Coordinates of C-alpha atoms in Angstrom, one line a residue:
X226 CA 2.0 -17.6 7.1
X227 CA -2.1 -17.5 7.3
X228 CA -3.7 -15.5 4.8
X229 CA -5.1 -13.0 7.5
X230 CA -1.7 -11.7 8.1
X231 CA -0.9 -11.1 4.5
X232 CA -3.8 -8.2 4.4
X233 CA -3.6 -5.1 6.4
X234 CA -7.7 -5.7 6.9
X235 CA -8.5 -8.6 8.9
X236 CA -11.8 -9.2 10.0
X237 CA -12.1 -11.9 13.0
X238 CA -15.0 -14.3 13.7
X239 CA -17.1 -11.5 15.5
X240 CA -17.1 -9.6 11.9
X241 CA -15.4 -6.5 13.5
X242 CA -13.2 -5.1 10.8
X243 CA -9.6 -4.0 12.1
X244 CA -7.3 -1.7 9.8
X245 CA -3.4 -1.7 11.0
X246 CA -2.2 1.8 12.5
X247 CA 0.5 1.5 10.1
X248 CA -1.9 1.8 7.0
X249 CA -4.2 4.4 8.6
X250 CA -1.5 6.6 9.2
X251 CA -0.1 6.2 5.7
X252 CA -3.6 6.9 4.0
X253 CA -3.9 9.9 6.7
X254 CA -0.8 11.0 5.8
X255 CA -1.4 10.5 1.9
X256 CA -4.9 12.5 2.1
X257 CA -4.0 15.4 3.7
X258 CA -0.6 15.9 2.0
X259 CA -1.5 14.8 -1.2
X260 CA -4.4 17.4 -1.3
X261 CA -2.4 19.9 -0.2
X262 CA 0.2 19.5 -3.1
X263 CA -2.2 20.3 -6.2
X264 CA -5.2 22.2 -7.3
X265 CA -7.0 19.2 -8.3
X266 CA -6.5 17.7 -4.9
X267 CA -8.5 19.7 -2.7
X268 CA -11.9 22.1 -3.6
X269 CA -11.0 24.3 -1.3
X270 CA -7.7 25.1 -3.2
X271 CA -10.2 25.9 -6.4
X272 CA -12.3 28.2 -4.1
X273 CA -9.1 30.3 -3.0
X274 CA -7.8 30.5 -6.5
X275 CA -11.3 31.7 -7.5
X276 CA -11.2 34.4 -4.9
X277 CA -7.9 35.6 -5.5
X278 CA -8.0 35.8 -9.1
X279 CA -11.4 37.9 -8.7
X280 CA -9.2 40.2 -6.2
X281 CA -6.7 40.4 -8.7
X282 CA -4.2 39.1 -6.2
X283 CA -1.4 37.2 -8.5
X284 CA -1.8 33.3 -8.4
X285 CA 0.7 31.0 -9.8
X286 CA -0.4 28.7 -12.7
X287 CA -0.7 25.0 -11.8
X288 CA 2.6 24.2 -13.2
X289 CA 3.9 27.0 -11.0
X290 CA 1.9 25.7 -8.0
X291 CA 3.1 22.4 -8.5
X292 CA 6.7 23.3 -8.6
X293 CA 6.4 25.2 -5.1
X294 CA 4.4 22.6 -3.5
X295 CA 7.0 20.0 -4.4
X296 CA 9.5 22.5 -3.2
X297 CA 8.0 23.1 0.2
X298 CA 5.1 20.7 0.6
X299 CA 7.1 17.1 -0.5
X300 CA 9.8 17.7 2.3
X301 CA 7.2 18.2 5.0
X302 CA 6.1 15.2 3.7
X303 CA 8.9 13.4 4.3
X304 CA 9.5 14.5 7.3
X305 CA 6.2 13.8 8.4
X306 CA 6.5 10.2 7.2
X307 CA 9.9 9.7 8.9
X308 CA 8.4 10.9 12.4
X309 CA 5.6 9.2 12.7
X310 CA 6.0 5.9 10.2
X311 CA 9.7 5.3 11.1
X312 CA 10.3 2.0 12.7
X313 CA 14.1 2.9 13.9
X314 CA 14.8 5.9 16.0
X315 CA 17.1 7.1 13.6
X316 CA 15.0 7.7 10.9
X317 CA 12.8 9.5 13.2
X318 CA 15.7 11.9 14.3
X319 CA 16.2 12.2 10.9
X320 CA 12.4 13.6 10.6
X321 CA 13.0 15.9 13.2
X322 CA 16.2 17.6 11.7
X323 CA 14.5 17.6 8.2
X324 CA 11.6 19.5 9.7
X325 CA 13.9 22.1 11.9
X326 CA 16.0 22.7 8.6
X327 CA 12.3 23.5 7.4
X328 CA 11.5 25.9 9.8
X329 CA 14.9 27.5 9.7
X330 CA 14.3 27.9 5.6
X331 CA 10.4 29.0 6.3
X332 CA 11.9 31.5 8.8
X333 CA 14.5 32.8 6.6
X334 CA 12.0 33.2 3.6
X335 CA 9.7 35.6 6.1
X336 CA 12.8 37.7 7.0
X337 CA 13.8 38.1 3.5
X338 CA 9.5 39.2 2.4
X339 CA 9.6 41.6 5.2
X340 CA 12.8 43.4 4.3
X341 CA 11.9 43.5 0.6
X342 CA 8.5 45.1 1.8
X343 CA 10.1 47.1 4.4
X344 CA 13.0 48.3 1.4

């Protein structure tokens, strides 16, 4: 195995750096979802919390937000990884199925919130 095939970054003779598509997708998904999972990972999350606190809107604590994000955002990340990064069609279909389950649960939660607000 040549040294260039072991590394995701390869520098050919013409000095153009190339990044493998799989690595680029993984880093992009990690940056987007990793920043959304915690207040620390994303500056706008701090701003939203600050504005909500100043308007006296109930916001979860850091631990509460992490618990919420693990319940809500981690399955979305898993679904995205399965849909966009899986090599097998079956894994991709499992990712689509997981996304549909997540959407169904979100719809159920919205209906429950509307019912609670109307009551």
